[in-house]
Amino acid sequence: MTAEFVTPAAGGGSPLPGKPLPYVLEAGEGERAHLFDQLFTVLLSGDETDGQFGVFTMEAPRGQAIPVHSHADVHEIFFVLDGKVRVVVEDGDGGRVDKVLTTGDFGYVPAGHRHTFRVESHRARTLGVNTGGFERFFAAAGERTSSTMPPAQPVVPSPEQLGDAARRYRNEFHFDAHLID
Amino acid sequence: MTAEFVTPAAGGGSPLPGKPLPYVLEAGEGERAHLFDQLFTVLLSGDETDGQFGVFTMEAPRGQAIPVHSHADVHEIFFVLDGKVRVVVEDGDGGRVDKVLTTGDFGYVPAGHRHTFRVESHRARTLGVNTGGFERFFAAAGERTSSTMPPAQPVVPSPEQLGDAARRYRNEFHFDAHLID
């Protein structure tokens, strides 16, 4: 259902094979992108999994909550590799799951549920898994980078770029919603 | 208002909701099973993802390579959380990907490729992602447990149990193949 927004990596520069072939990556290798104060590294895309799932890591310093958003077609997990991340998800029944996750903890955000997160430690790293294709939203909204670290200065996309990426990956922002005060 | 956190039931009940609802798990929570010398913990199943993907962790001591196997319909990743794991995958073209993965490293095994792995450190922990449904193979081949650790003595299934689980999850063993000497 989502293969349509699976976007092959821009020519060259990606260590991913682009089709279902075996490969390995050393820690830090992958398609890296900066968005806001975060470093995203895509390890696996829908291109390698027949659109089933993608895998990425995220690293960021303590900061603000990201804008509340939802993606109608995309399931997503948070697995904390290091640090503390507060995840808030609307449960669809008027309530919320609201939890500070730390190393080894897991959170699940099913398709269509509004959610946000905030790093609550000096630094944090998470591993994400999403319905295949969505993993390249971060590069589309931000910028590809060869850096191995989160950006020294936040990478803030123009409203046009963010809007284009959101439409392309069907990621809906709810700027009037605040799940974390 | 905050929804009740999903809490594992005593005595082997599952903390997973069984449908696409938000939930969180603390490190170690999940559907735990012992198979051979390994502890598997399922964090997410195909029931929560419309069959797209499942997520599990594996923890085991240094040991023997697991039997070479393949699953024609199931893509699978290895992400090393801690320790060293040697992963060997046939590339389908007469060659192999053969790498000792350590913390933060990643390996991909596409559907149909014969593969094996061996823990090569005192202990190792990995996170796996697979095409939805396969994550319960480990419990079917081994046994559910409330233990938080790898088994004190290996849990060796009977040929009948292993064969039944393999057929049910379309996991093909190649007992005559040796990818690790």
Coordinates of C-alpha atoms in Angstrom, one line a residue:
Chain A
M1 CA 0.0 0.0 0.0
T2 CA 3.0 2.3 0.4
A3 CA 5.3 1.2 -2.3
E4 CA 4.2 4.2 -4.3
F5 CA 6.2 6.5 -2.0
V6 CA 9.3 4.4 -1.9
T7 CA 11.9 6.7 -3.3
P8 CA 15.2 5.4 -4.5
A9 CA 18.2 7.1 -3.0
A10 CA 19.5 10.0 -5.1
G11 CA 22.1 8.6 -7.5
G12 CA 25.3 7.5 -5.8
G13 CA 26.2 8.0 -2.2
S14 CA 24.0 5.4 -0.7
P15 CA 25.5 2.2 0.8
L16 CA 22.1 0.5 0.4
P17 CA 21.8 -1.9 -2.5
G18 CA 18.3 -0.7 -3.6
K19 CA 17.0 -4.2 -3.9
P20 CA 16.7 -7.3 -1.8
L21 CA 20.4 -8.3 -1.6
P22 CA 22.4 -9.2 1.6
Y23 CA 24.6 -6.5 3.0
V24 CA 26.2 -5.2 6.2
L25 CA 26.8 -1.7 7.6
E26 CA 29.2 -0.7 10.3
A27 CA 27.9 1.5 13.1
G28 CA 27.2 4.9 11.6
E29 CA 27.1 3.9 8.0
G30 CA 23.9 4.4 6.1
E31 CA 22.0 7.3 4.3
R32 CA 22.6 10.2 6.7
A33 CA 20.4 13.3 6.9
H34 CA 20.1 16.3 9.2
L35 CA 16.7 17.6 10.1
F36 CA 16.2 20.2 12.9
D37 CA 18.7 19.1 15.6
Q38 CA 18.7 15.4 14.7
L39 CA 20.9 13.1 12.7
F40 CA 19.0 10.4 10.9
T41 CA 20.8 7.4 9.4
V42 CA 18.8 5.0 7.2
L43 CA 20.0 1.5 7.4
L44 CA 17.4 -0.2 5.3
S45 CA 14.7 1.1 3.0
G46 CA 11.5 -0.2 1.4
D47 CA 13.6 -0.8 -1.7
E48 CA 15.3 -3.8 0.0
T49 CA 12.1 -5.2 1.6
D50 CA 9.5 -5.1 -1.2
G51 CA 8.1 -2.1 0.6
Q52 CA 7.5 -3.9 3.9
F53 CA 9.7 -2.0 6.3
G54 CA 12.6 0.4 6.7
V55 CA 15.0 0.9 9.5
F56 CA 16.8 4.0 10.7
T57 CA 18.6 5.4 13.7
M58 CA 18.2 8.9 15.2
E59 CA 20.6 10.8 17.3
A60 CA 19.9 14.2 18.9
P61 CA 20.7 16.3 21.9
R62 CA 18.2 17.3 24.6
G63 CA 15.7 19.7 22.9
Q64 CA 12.2 20.7 22.1
A65 CA 9.4 18.3 21.3
I66 CA 9.0 17.7 17.6
P67 CA 5.7 19.0 16.1
V68 CA 2.8 16.7 16.7
H69 CA 2.2 14.6 13.6
S70 CA 0.6 11.5 12.2
H71 CA 1.0 9.3 9.2
A72 CA -2.2 7.5 8.0
D73 CA -0.4 4.6 6.3
V74 CA 2.7 4.2 8.3
H75 CA 3.3 2.2 11.5
E76 CA 6.4 3.2 13.5
I77 CA 8.4 2.0 16.4
F78 CA 10.8 3.7 18.8
F79 CA 13.5 1.6 20.4
V80 CA 15.9 3.5 22.7
L81 CA 19.6 2.6 22.1
D82 CA 20.9 5.2 24.6
G83 CA 19.5 8.0 26.7
K84 CA 16.0 9.1 27.5
V85 CA 13.2 10.0 25.1
R86 CA 9.6 11.0 26.1
V87 CA 7.1 9.6 23.7
V88 CA 3.5 10.7 23.7
V89 CA 0.9 9.0 21.5
E90 CA -2.9 9.5 21.3
D91 CA -4.6 6.2 21.9
G92 CA -7.5 7.0 19.6
D93 CA -10.0 6.8 22.5
G94 CA -9.4 10.1 24.2
G95 CA -6.4 9.0 26.2
R96 CA -2.7 8.9 25.7
V97 CA 0.3 6.7 26.1
D98 CA 2.9 9.0 27.7
K99 CA 6.2 7.6 28.8
V100 CA 9.8 8.5 29.2
L101 CA 11.6 5.6 27.5
T102 CA 15.2 4.8 28.4
T103 CA 17.8 2.4 27.0
G104 CA 16.2 -0.8 25.8
D105 CA 12.6 0.5 26.2
F106 CA 10.2 0.2 23.3
G107 CA 7.3 2.3 22.0
Y108 CA 4.8 1.6 19.2
V109 CA 2.9 4.2 17.2
P110 CA 0.3 2.6 14.9
A111 CA -0.7 4.3 11.7
G112 CA -2.9 7.3 12.1
H113 CA -2.2 8.1 15.7
R114 CA -1.0 11.6 16.5
H115 CA 2.3 11.6 18.4
T116 CA 5.4 13.5 19.3
F117 CA 8.6 12.9 21.2
R118 CA 11.3 14.9 23.0
V119 CA 14.9 14.0 24.0
E120 CA 15.2 14.3 27.7
S121 CA 18.8 13.4 28.3
H122 CA 22.1 15.1 27.3
R123 CA 22.0 13.0 24.1
A124 CA 19.8 10.2 22.9
R125 CA 19.9 7.6 20.2
T126 CA 16.9 5.6 19.0
L127 CA 16.3 2.9 16.4
G128 CA 13.2 3.3 14.4
V129 CA 11.3 0.9 12.1
N130 CA 8.6 2.1 9.8
T131 CA 6.3 0.8 7.1
G132 CA 8.6 0.7 4.0
G133 CA 9.3 4.0 2.2
F134 CA 8.7 6.5 5.1
E135 CA 12.3 6.3 6.2
R136 CA 13.3 8.8 3.5
F137 CA 11.0 11.5 4.8
F138 CA 13.8 12.9 7.0
A139 CA 16.2 13.5 4.1
A140 CA 13.3 14.9 2.0
A141 CA 12.4 17.4 4.8
G142 CA 16.0 18.1 5.8
E143 CA 19.2 17.6 3.9
R144 CA 21.6 14.7 3.2
T145 CA 24.9 14.9 5.0
S146 CA 28.2 13.2 5.3
S147 CA 28.5 14.3 8.9
T148 CA 28.6 11.6 11.5
M149 CA 27.0 13.8 14.2
P150 CA 23.9 15.8 14.8
P151 CA 24.0 19.2 13.2
A152 CA 26.0 21.9 15.0
Q153 CA 23.2 24.3 14.1
P154 CA 19.6 23.2 13.6
V155 CA 18.6 22.4 10.0
V156 CA 15.3 24.2 9.7
P157 CA 13.5 23.5 6.4
S158 CA 11.5 26.2 4.7
P159 CA 7.7 25.8 5.0
E160 CA 7.7 24.9 1.3
Q161 CA 10.2 22.1 1.7
L162 CA 8.6 20.7 4.8
G163 CA 5.2 20.9 3.2
D164 CA 6.4 19.2 0.1
A165 CA 8.1 16.4 2.0
A166 CA 5.0 16.0 4.2
R167 CA 2.7 15.7 1.2
R168 CA 5.0 13.3 -0.6
Y169 CA 5.3 11.0 2.5
R170 CA 1.8 11.6 3.7
N171 CA 3.0 12.9 7.0
E172 CA 0.4 15.2 8.5
F173 CA 1.6 17.9 11.0
H174 CA -0.8 19.2 13.6
F175 CA 0.8 22.4 14.6
D176 CA -2.1 23.4 16.8
A177 CA -1.8 20.3 18.9
H178 CA 0.4 20.1 22.0
L179 CA 0.9 16.7 23.6
I180 CA 3.9 17.8 25.6
D181 CA 3.7 21.1 27.5
Chain B
M1 CA -5.8 11.4 31.1
T2 CA -3.2 8.7 30.4
A3 CA -4.1 5.2 29.2
E4 CA -3.0 2.3 31.3
F5 CA 0.5 1.1 30.3
V6 CA 0.6 -2.3 28.8
T7 CA 1.9 -4.6 31.5
P8 CA 3.0 -8.2 31.0
A9 CA 0.7 -10.7 32.7
A10 CA 2.3 -13.1 35.1
G11 CA 2.9 -16.6 33.9
G12 CA 3.7 -16.0 30.3
G13 CA 0.7 -13.8 29.1
S14 CA 1.5 -11.5 26.3
P15 CA 1.9 -7.7 26.9
L16 CA 1.3 -7.1 23.2
P17 CA -2.2 -5.7 22.4
G18 CA -2.8 -8.0 19.4
K19 CA -4.0 -5.1 17.2
P20 CA -2.7 -1.7 16.0
L21 CA -2.9 0.1 19.3
P22 CA -0.1 2.3 20.9
Y23 CA 1.8 0.7 23.8
V24 CA 5.2 0.8 25.5
L25 CA 7.4 -1.9 26.9
E26 CA 10.2 -1.5 29.4
A27 CA 13.5 -3.2 28.6
G28 CA 13.1 -6.9 28.9
E29 CA 9.3 -6.9 28.6
G30 CA 7.7 -8.8 25.8
E31 CA 6.8 -12.3 24.8
R32 CA 9.9 -14.3 26.0
A33 CA 10.9 -17.7 24.7
H34 CA 13.9 -20.0 25.1
L35 CA 15.3 -21.8 22.1
F36 CA 18.7 -23.6 22.3
D37 CA 20.9 -21.2 24.3
Q38 CA 19.0 -18.1 23.3
L39 CA 16.5 -15.8 25.0
F40 CA 14.1 -14.3 22.4
T41 CA 11.8 -11.4 23.4
V42 CA 9.1 -10.4 20.9
L43 CA 8.3 -6.7 21.2
L44 CA 6.0 -6.3 18.3
S45 CA 4.2 -8.8 16.1
G46 CA 2.5 -8.9 12.8
D47 CA -0.8 -8.6 14.7
E48 CA 0.0 -5.0 15.5
T49 CA 1.3 -4.0 12.1
D50 CA -1.2 -5.5 9.6
G51 CA 1.3 -8.2 9.0
Q52 CA 4.0 -5.8 7.8
F53 CA 6.8 -6.5 10.4
G54 CA 7.7 -7.8 13.8
V55 CA 10.5 -6.9 16.2
F56 CA 12.3 -9.0 18.7
T57 CA 15.5 -9.0 20.7
M58 CA 17.8 -12.0 21.1
E59 CA 20.4 -12.6 23.9
A60 CA 22.8 -15.5 24.0
P61 CA 26.2 -16.5 25.3
R62 CA 29.2 -17.4 23.1
G63 CA 28.2 -20.6 21.4
Q64 CA 27.9 -22.7 18.2
A65 CA 26.6 -21.4 14.9
I66 CA 22.8 -22.0 14.5
P67 CA 21.9 -24.4 11.8
V68 CA 22.0 -22.8 8.3
H69 CA 18.4 -21.9 7.3
S70 CA 16.4 -19.8 4.9
H71 CA 12.8 -18.4 4.8
A72 CA 11.4 -17.9 1.4
D73 CA 8.9 -15.3 2.4
V74 CA 10.6 -13.4 5.2
H75 CA 13.1 -10.6 5.2
E76 CA 15.2 -10.2 8.4
I77 CA 17.6 -7.8 9.9
F78 CA 20.3 -8.1 12.6
F79 CA 21.2 -5.0 14.6
V80 CA 23.8 -5.6 17.3
L81 CA 22.9 -4.0 20.6
D82 CA 25.9 -5.4 22.5
G83 CA 28.7 -7.9 21.9
K84 CA 29.9 -9.6 18.7
V85 CA 27.9 -11.7 16.3
R86 CA 29.3 -13.3 13.1
V87 CA 26.6 -13.3 10.4
V88 CA 27.1 -15.3 7.2
V89 CA 24.6 -15.0 4.3
E90 CA 24.8 -16.5 0.8
D91 CA 24.5 -13.7 -1.7
G92 CA 22.7 -15.9 -4.3
D93 CA 25.5 -15.5 -6.8
G94 CA 27.9 -18.0 -5.4
G95 CA 29.4 -15.7 -2.9
R96 CA 28.8 -14.8 0.7
V97 CA 28.5 -11.8 3.0
D98 CA 30.5 -12.9 6.1
K99 CA 31.1 -10.3 8.8
V100 CA 31.6 -10.1 12.5
L101 CA 29.2 -7.5 13.6
T102 CA 29.6 -5.6 16.8
T103 CA 27.6 -3.0 18.7
G104 CA 25.7 -0.7 16.3
D105 CA 26.5 -2.8 13.3
F106 CA 23.7 -3.9 10.9
G107 CA 23.2 -7.0 8.7
Y108 CA 20.4 -7.7 6.2
V109 CA 19.2 -11.1 5.1
P110 CA 16.7 -10.9 2.3
A111 CA 14.0 -13.6 1.9
G112 CA 15.3 -16.9 0.5
H113 CA 19.0 -16.4 1.3
R114 CA 20.6 -19.2 3.3
H115 CA 22.2 -17.8 6.4
T116 CA 23.6 -18.5 9.9
F117 CA 25.1 -16.6 12.8
R118 CA 27.3 -17.3 15.8
V119 CA 27.8 -15.3 19.0
E120 CA 31.5 -14.5 19.3
S121 CA 31.7 -12.6 22.6
H122 CA 31.0 -13.6 26.2
R123 CA 27.4 -12.5 25.6
A124 CA 25.6 -10.7 22.8
R125 CA 22.3 -9.0 22.3
T126 CA 20.7 -8.3 18.9
L127 CA 17.5 -6.6 17.8
G128 CA 15.8 -8.3 14.9
V129 CA 13.1 -7.1 12.5
N130 CA 11.3 -9.6 10.2
T131 CA 8.4 -9.7 7.8
G132 CA 5.3 -9.8 10.1
G133 CA 4.4 -13.2 11.7
F134 CA 7.8 -14.9 11.7
E135 CA 8.7 -13.4 15.1
R136 CA 6.7 -16.2 16.8
F137 CA 8.8 -19.0 15.2
F138 CA 11.1 -19.0 18.2
A139 CA 8.4 -19.7 20.7
A140 CA 6.9 -22.3 18.5
A141 CA 10.3 -24.1 18.1
G142 CA 11.3 -23.6 21.7
E143 CA 9.2 -22.8 24.8
R144 CA 7.7 -19.7 26.3
T145 CA 9.4 -18.5 29.5
S146 CA 9.0 -16.0 32.3
S147 CA 12.8 -16.0 32.7
T148 CA 14.6 -12.8 32.0
M149 CA 17.8 -14.5 31.0
P150 CA 19.1 -17.0 28.4
P151 CA 18.4 -20.6 29.5
A152 CA 20.7 -22.2 32.1
Q153 CA 20.6 -25.4 30.0
P154 CA 20.0 -25.3 26.3
V155 CA 16.3 -25.8 25.3
V156 CA 16.6 -28.4 22.5
P157 CA 13.4 -29.1 20.7
S158 CA 12.5 -32.6 19.5
P159 CA 12.9 -33.1 15.8
E160 CA 9.1 -33.2 15.6
Q161 CA 8.6 -29.9 17.3
L162 CA 11.3 -28.2 15.3
G163 CA 9.9 -29.7 12.1
D164 CA 6.4 -28.6 12.9
A165 CA 7.5 -25.0 13.7
A166 CA 9.7 -24.9 10.6
R167 CA 6.8 -26.0 8.4
R168 CA 4.3 -23.6 10.1
Y169 CA 6.6 -20.6 9.7
R170 CA 8.1 -21.8 6.4
N171 CA 11.6 -21.8 7.8
E172 CA 13.8 -24.2 5.9
F173 CA 16.8 -25.8 7.6
H174 CA 19.8 -26.9 5.6
F175 CA 21.5 -29.3 8.0
D176 CA 24.0 -30.4 5.4
A177 CA 25.2 -26.8 4.8
H178 CA 28.1 -25.3 6.8
L179 CA 28.7 -21.6 6.3
I180 CA 30.8 -21.3 9.4
D181 CA 33.5 -23.9 10.0

